mmCIF file of C-alpha atoms in Angstrom:
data_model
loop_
_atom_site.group_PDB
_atom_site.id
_atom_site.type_symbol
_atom_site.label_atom_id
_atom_site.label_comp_id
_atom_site.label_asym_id
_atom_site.label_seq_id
_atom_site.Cartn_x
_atom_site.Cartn_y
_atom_site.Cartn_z
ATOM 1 C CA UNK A 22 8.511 5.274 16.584
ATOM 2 C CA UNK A 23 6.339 4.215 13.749
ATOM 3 C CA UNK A 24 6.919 4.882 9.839
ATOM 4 C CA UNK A 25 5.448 7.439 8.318
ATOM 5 C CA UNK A 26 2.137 6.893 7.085
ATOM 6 C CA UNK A 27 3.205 8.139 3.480
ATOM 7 C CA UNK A 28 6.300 8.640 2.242
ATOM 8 C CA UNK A 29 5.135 9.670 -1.573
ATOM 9 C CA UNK A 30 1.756 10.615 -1.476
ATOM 10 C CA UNK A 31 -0.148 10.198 -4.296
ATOM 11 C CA UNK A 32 -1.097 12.704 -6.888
ATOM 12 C CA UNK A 33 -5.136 13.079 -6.885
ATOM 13 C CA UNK A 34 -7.229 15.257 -8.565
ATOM 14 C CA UNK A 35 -10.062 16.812 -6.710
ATOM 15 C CA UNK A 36 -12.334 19.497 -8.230
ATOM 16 C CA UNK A 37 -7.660 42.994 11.129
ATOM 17 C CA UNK A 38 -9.671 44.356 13.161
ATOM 18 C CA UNK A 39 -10.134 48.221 11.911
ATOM 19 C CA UNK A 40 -7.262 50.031 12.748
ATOM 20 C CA UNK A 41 -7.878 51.782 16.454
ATOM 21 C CA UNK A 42 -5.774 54.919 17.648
ATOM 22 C CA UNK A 43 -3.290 52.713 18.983
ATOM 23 C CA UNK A 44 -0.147 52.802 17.112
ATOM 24 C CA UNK A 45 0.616 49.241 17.644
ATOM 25 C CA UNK A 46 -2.607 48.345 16.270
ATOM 26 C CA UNK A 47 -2.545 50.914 13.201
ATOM 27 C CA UNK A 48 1.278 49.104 12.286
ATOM 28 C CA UNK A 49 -0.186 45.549 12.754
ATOM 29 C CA UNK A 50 -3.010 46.169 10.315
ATOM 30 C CA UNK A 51 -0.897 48.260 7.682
ATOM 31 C CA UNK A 52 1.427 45.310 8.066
ATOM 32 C CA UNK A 53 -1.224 42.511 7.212
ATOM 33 C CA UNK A 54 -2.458 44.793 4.307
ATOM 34 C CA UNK A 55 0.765 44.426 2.880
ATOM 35 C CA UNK A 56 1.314 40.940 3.230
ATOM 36 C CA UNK A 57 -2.073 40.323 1.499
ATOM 37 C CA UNK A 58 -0.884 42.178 -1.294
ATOM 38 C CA UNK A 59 2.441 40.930 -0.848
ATOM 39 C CA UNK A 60 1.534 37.345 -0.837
ATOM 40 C CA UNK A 61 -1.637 36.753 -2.132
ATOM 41 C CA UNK A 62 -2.687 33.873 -4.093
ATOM 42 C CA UNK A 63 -5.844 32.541 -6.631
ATOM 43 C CA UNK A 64 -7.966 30.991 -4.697
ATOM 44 C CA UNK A 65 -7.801 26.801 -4.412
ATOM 45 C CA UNK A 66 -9.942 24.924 -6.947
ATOM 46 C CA UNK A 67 -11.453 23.415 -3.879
ATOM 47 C CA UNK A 68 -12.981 26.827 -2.981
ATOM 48 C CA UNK A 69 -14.997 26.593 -6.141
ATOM 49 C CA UNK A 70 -17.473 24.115 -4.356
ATOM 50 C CA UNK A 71 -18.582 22.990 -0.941
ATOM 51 C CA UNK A 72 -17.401 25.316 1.834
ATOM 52 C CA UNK A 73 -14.730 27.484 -0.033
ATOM 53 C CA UNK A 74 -17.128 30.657 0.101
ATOM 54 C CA UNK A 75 -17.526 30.372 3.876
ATOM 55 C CA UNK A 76 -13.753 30.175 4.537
ATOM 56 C CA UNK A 77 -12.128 32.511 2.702
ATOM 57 C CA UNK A 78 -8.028 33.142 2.427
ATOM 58 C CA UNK A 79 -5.429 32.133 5.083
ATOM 59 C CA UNK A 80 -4.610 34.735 7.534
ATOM 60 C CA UNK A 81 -1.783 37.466 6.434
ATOM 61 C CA UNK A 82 -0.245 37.029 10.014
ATOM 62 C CA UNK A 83 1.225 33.467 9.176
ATOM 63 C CA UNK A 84 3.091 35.543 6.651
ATOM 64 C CA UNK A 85 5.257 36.288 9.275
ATOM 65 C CA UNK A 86 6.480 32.830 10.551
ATOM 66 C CA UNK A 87 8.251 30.764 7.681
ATOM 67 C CA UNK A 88 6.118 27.207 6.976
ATOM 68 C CA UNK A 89 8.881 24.964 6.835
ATOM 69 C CA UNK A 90 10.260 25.993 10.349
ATOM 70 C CA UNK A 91 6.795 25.857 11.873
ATOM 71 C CA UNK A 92 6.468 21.849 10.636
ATOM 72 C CA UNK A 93 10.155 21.182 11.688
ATOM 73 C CA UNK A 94 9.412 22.246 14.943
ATOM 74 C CA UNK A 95 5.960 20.123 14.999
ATOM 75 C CA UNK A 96 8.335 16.883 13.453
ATOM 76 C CA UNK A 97 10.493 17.019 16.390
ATOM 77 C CA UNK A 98 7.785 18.000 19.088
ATOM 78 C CA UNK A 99 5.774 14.608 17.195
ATOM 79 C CA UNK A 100 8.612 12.805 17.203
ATOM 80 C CA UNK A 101 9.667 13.644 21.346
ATOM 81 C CA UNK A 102 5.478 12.900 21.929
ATOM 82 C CA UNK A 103 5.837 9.383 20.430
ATOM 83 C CA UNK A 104 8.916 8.623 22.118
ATOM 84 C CA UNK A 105 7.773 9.343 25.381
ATOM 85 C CA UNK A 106 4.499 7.039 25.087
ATOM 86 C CA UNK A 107 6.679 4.373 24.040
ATOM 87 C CA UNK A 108 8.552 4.681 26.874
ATOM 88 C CA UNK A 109 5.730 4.280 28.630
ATOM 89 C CA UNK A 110 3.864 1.240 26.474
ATOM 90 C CA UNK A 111 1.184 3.635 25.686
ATOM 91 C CA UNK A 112 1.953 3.971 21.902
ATOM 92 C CA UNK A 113 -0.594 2.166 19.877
ATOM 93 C CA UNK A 114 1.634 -0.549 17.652
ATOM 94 C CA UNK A 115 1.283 -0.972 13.932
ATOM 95 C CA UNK A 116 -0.798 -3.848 13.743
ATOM 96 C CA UNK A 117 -2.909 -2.718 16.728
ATOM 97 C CA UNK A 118 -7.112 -2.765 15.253
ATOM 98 C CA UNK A 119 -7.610 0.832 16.343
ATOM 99 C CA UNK A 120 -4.034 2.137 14.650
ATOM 100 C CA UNK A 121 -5.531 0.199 11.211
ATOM 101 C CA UNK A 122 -8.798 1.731 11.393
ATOM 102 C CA UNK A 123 -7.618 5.400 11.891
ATOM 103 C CA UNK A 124 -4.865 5.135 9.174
ATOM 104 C CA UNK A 125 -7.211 3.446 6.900
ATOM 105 C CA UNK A 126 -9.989 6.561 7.387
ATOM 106 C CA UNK A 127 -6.540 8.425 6.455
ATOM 107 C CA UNK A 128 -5.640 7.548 3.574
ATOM 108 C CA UNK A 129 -9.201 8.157 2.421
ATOM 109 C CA UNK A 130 -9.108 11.737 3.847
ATOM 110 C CA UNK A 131 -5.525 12.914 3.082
ATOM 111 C CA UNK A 132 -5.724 13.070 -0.639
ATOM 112 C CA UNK A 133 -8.778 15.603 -0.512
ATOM 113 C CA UNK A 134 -5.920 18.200 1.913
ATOM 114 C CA UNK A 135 -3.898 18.910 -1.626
ATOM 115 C CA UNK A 136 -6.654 21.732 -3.067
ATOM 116 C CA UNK A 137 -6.517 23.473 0.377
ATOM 117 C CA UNK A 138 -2.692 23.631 0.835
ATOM 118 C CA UNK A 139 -0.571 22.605 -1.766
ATOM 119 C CA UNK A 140 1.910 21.906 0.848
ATOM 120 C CA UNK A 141 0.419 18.694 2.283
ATOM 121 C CA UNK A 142 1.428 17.133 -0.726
ATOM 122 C CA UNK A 143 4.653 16.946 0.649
ATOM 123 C CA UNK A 144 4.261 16.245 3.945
ATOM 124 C CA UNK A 145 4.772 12.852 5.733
ATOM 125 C CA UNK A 146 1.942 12.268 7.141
ATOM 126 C CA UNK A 147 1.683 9.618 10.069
ATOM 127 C CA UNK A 148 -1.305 8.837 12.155
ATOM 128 C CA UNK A 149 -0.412 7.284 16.042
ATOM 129 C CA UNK A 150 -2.675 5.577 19.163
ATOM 130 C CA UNK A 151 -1.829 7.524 22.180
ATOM 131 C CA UNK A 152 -3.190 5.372 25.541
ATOM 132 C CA UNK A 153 -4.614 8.453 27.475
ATOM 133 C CA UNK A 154 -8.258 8.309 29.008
ATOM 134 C CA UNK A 155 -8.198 12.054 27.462
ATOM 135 C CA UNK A 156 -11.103 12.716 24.885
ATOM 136 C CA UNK A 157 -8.787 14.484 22.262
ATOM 137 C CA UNK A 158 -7.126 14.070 19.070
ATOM 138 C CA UNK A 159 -4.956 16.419 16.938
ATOM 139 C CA UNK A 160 -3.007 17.054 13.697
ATOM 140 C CA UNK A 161 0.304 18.954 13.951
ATOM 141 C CA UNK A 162 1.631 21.349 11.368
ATOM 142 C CA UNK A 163 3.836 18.749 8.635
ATOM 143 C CA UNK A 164 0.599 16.706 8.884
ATOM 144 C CA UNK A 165 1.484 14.865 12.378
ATOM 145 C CA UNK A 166 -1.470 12.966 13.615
ATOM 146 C CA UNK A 167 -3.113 11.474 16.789
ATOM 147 C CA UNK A 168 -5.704 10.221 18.800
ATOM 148 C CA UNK A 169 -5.714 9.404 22.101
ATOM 149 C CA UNK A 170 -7.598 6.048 23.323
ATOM 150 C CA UNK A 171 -10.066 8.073 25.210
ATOM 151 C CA UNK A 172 -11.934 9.866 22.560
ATOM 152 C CA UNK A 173 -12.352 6.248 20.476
ATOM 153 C CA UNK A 174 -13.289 4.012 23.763
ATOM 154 C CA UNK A 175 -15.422 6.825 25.845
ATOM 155 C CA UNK A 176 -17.312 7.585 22.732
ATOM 156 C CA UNK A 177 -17.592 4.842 20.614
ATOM 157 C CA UNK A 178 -17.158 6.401 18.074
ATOM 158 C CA UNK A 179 -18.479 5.219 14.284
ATOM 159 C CA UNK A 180 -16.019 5.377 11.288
ATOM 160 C CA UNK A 181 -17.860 8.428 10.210
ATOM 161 C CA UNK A 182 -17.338 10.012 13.642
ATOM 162 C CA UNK A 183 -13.824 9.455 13.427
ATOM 163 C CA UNK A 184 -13.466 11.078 10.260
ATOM 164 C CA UNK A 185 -15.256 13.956 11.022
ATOM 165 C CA UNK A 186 -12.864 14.354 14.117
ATOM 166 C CA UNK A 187 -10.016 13.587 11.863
ATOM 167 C CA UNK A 188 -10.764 15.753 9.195
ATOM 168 C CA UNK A 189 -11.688 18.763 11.599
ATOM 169 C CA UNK A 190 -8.289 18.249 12.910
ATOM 170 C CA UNK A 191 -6.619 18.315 9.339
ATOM 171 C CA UNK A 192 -8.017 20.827 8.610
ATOM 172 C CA UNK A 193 -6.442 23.133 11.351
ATOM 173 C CA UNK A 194 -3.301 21.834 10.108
ATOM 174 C CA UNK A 195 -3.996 23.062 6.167
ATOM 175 C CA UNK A 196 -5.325 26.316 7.282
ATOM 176 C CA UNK A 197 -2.257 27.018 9.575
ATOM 177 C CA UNK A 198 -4.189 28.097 12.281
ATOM 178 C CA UNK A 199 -0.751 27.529 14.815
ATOM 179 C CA UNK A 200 1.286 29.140 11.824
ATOM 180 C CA UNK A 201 -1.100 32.048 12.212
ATOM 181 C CA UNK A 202 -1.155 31.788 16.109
ATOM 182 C CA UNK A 203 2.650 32.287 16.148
ATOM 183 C CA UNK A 204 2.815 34.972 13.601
ATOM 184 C CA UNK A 205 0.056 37.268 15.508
ATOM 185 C CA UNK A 206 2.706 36.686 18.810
ATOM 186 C CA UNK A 207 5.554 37.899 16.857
ATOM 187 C CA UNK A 208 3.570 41.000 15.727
ATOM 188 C CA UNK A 209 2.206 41.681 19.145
ATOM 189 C CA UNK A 210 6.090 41.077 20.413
ATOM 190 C CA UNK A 211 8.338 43.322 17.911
ATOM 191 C CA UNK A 212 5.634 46.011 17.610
ATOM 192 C CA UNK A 213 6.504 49.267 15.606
ATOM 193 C CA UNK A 214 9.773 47.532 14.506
ATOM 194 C CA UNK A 215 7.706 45.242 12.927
ATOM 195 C CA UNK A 216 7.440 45.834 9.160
ATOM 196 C CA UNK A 217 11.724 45.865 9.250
ATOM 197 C CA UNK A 218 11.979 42.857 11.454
ATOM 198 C CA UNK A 219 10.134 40.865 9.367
ATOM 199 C CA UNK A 220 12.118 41.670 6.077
ATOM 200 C CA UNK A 221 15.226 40.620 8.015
ATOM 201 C CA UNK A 222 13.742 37.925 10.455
ATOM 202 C CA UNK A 223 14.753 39.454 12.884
ATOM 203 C CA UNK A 224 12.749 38.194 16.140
ATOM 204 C CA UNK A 225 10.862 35.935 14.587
ATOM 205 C CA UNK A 226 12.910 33.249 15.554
ATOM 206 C CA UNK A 227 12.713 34.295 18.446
ATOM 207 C CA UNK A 228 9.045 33.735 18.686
ATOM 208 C CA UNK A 229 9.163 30.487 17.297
ATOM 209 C CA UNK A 230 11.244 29.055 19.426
ATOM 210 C CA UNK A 231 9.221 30.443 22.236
ATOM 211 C CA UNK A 232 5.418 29.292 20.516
ATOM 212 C CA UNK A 233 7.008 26.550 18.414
ATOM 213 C CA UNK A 234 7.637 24.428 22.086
ATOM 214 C CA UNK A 235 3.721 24.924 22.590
ATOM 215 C CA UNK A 236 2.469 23.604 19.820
ATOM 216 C CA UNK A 237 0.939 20.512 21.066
ATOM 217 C CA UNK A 238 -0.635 22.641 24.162
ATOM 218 C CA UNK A 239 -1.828 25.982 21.456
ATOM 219 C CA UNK A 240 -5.425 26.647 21.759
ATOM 220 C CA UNK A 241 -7.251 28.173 18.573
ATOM 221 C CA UNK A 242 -10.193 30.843 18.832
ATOM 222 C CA UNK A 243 -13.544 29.752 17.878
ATOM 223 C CA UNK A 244 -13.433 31.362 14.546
ATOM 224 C CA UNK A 245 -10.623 28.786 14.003
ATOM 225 C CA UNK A 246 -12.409 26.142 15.595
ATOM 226 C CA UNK A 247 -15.427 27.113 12.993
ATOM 227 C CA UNK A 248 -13.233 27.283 10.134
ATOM 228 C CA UNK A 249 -11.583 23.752 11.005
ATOM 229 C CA UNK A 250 -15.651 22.497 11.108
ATOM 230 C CA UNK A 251 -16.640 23.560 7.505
ATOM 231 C CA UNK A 252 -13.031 22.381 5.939
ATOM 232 C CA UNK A 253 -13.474 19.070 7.588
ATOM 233 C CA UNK A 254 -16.955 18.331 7.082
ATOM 234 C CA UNK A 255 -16.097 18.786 3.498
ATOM 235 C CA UNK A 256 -12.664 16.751 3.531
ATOM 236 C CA UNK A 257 -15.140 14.025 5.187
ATOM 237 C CA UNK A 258 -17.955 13.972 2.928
ATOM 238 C CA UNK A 259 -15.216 13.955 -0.089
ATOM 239 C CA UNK A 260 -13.660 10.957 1.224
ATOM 240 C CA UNK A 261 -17.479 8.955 1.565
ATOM 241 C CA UNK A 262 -18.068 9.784 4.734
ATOM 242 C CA UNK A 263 -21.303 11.051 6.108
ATOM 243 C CA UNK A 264 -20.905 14.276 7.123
ATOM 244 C CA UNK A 265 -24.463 13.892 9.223
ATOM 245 C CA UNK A 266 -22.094 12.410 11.877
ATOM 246 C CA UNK A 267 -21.150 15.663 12.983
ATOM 247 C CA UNK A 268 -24.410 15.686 14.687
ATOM 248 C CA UNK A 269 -24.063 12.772 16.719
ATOM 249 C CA UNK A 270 -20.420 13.204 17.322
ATOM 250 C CA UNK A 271 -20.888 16.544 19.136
ATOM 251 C CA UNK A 272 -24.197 15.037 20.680
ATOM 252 C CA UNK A 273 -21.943 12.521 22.323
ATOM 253 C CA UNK A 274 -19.700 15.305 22.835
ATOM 254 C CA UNK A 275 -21.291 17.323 24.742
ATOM 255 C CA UNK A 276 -22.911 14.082 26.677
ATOM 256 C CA UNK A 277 -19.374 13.392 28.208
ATOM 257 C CA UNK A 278 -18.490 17.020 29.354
ATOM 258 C CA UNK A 279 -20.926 16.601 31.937
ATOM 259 C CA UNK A 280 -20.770 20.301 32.312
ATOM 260 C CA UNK A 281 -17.504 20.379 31.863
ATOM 261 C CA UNK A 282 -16.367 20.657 28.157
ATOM 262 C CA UNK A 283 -13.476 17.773 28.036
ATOM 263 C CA UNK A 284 -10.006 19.442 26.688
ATOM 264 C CA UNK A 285 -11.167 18.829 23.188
ATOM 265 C CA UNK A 286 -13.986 21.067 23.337
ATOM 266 C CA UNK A 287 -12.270 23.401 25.379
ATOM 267 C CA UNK A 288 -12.329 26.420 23.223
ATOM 268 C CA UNK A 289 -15.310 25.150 20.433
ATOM 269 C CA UNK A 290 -18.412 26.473 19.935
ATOM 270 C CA UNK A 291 -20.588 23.890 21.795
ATOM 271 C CA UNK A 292 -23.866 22.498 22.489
ATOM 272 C CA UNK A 293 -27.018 23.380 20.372
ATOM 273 C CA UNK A 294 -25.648 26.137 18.300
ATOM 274 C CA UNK A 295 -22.519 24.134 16.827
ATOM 275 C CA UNK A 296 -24.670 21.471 16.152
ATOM 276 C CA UNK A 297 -26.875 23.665 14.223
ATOM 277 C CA UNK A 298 -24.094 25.365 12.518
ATOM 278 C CA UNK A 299 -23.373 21.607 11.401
ATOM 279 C CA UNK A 300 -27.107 21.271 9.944
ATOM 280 C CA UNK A 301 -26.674 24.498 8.179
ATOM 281 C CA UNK A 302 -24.151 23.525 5.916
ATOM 282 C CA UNK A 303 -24.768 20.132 5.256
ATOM 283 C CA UNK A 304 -26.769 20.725 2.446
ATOM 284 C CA UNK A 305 -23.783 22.466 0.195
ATOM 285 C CA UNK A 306 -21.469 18.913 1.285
ATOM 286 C CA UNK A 307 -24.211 16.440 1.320
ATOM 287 C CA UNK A 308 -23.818 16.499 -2.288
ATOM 288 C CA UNK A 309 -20.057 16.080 -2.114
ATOM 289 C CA UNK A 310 -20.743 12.738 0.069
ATOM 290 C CA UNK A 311 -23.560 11.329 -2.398
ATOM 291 C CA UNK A 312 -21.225 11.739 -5.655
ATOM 292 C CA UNK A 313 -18.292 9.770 -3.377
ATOM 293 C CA UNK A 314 -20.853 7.079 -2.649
ATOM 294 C CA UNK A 315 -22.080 6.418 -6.163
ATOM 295 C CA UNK A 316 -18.092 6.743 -7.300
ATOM 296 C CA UNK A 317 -17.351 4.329 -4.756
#
């Protein structure tokens, strides 16, 4: 299994559904209410430009799954995934070109996380080759990432490509989209008992020990999906990359579905309209590119 791809990472500066006459539903959205009050935070100074405005605050549902126990379940599900390609010889080695390039595009992206989760500071991050004709890539919870040959051969994909998959996938990690997956299971599960079973944590272990084993398999809604677009065009076009490469990426995208959206793009907004969702908010990041390009 490879090192981590930072073990101190550097400091950097960067500037309910309405409630319905179901009681269920009527608990669940008293309960996020409360966690919003509960827990709510000042916005992140990255907000303040870009994208911020379009995303808005982190779900109230992943309230109800502690962080830390999310991530230590995606270390060890990482860790087991790595293992198992080695066994096979289809983990990418350290020196391999393709493992360079992706932690390289990395490191550039990775400081630009802190201002949307404070937590990713602290994570160790690692980036790994998986050899799999798949056309996918991911980032765990705890920052875990990987790419499987497939997406990088199939589509030949350009550094900018690659970071705008990268960052996309990043930024499901720093939104918590599988923290808020799990915590939306556990409300569903414990149901009127909720409010009480959450002070004591009651079956919430429960429910991550039941989603937490999923977490390489979880598939996000398309709002997520969205969501993870915006943050990572921006994380992209922070780091110096062209964020006009989302077009092309999901043109070449879409050209290897064939009809049939690879596992990637299984749950995305697609085709025409996600590309022009791309075009539509290029102009707040374009700016955010052209300042990294004249600071170098």
């Amino acid at each position: 299994m490879s090192e981590p791809l930072f073990r101190t990472p550097a400091t950097v500066s960067t500037p309910l559904p309405s409630a319905a006459r179901n009681p269920l539903r009527r608990h669940l959205r008293a309960l996020a209410l409360g966690l919003g009050l509960m827990g709510a935070a000042a916005l992140p100074a990255a907000w303040a430009q870009g994208v911020g405005d379009d995303v808005g605050k982190n779900s109230a549902f992943t309230k109800l799954v502690p962080a830390s126990q999310v991530e230590q379940a995606a270390v060890q599900q990482y860790a087991q995934m790595l293992r198992e390609a080695q066994s096979k010889n289809a983990l990418g080695s350290d020196n391999h070109p393709q493992v360079l390039r992706l932690r390289s595009i990395a490191r550039r992206l990775i400081p630009y996380s802190y201002e949307w989760n404070p937590r990713a500071r602290d994570w160790r991050w690692e980036v790994n080759l998986i050899g799999s004709k798949q056309i996918n890539a991911f980032c765990m919870p705890a920052g875990k990432i990987a790419f499987y040959t497939g997406i990088l051969d199939q589509l030949k994909l350009t550094d900018d490509e690659v970071a705008m998959v990268m960052g996309h996938e990043i930024a499901h990690a720093l939104r918590e989209h599988a923290r808020e997956r799990m915590g939306k299971s556990a409300a569903t599960n414990i149901g009127v008992n909720v409010i009480s079973s959450v002070l004591g944590f009651g079956q919430i272990g429960q429910t991550l020990t039941q989603y937490g084993a999923q977490l390489l398999t979880l598939e996000f809604s398309r709002e997520d999906e969205s969501e993870a677009d915006l943050v990572g065009m921006e994380l992209a076009a922070r780091a110096g990359f062209d964020p006009r490469a989302g077009v092309t990426l999901w043109q070449k995208m879409t050209a290897a579905s064939k009809g049939a959206p690879p596992q990637f793009l299984s749950t995305h907004p697609s085709g025409a309209t996600r590309i022009a969702d791309i075009e539509r908010k290029l102009p707040k990041v374009m700016p955010l590119y052209e300042a990294a390009r004249k600071n170098g």
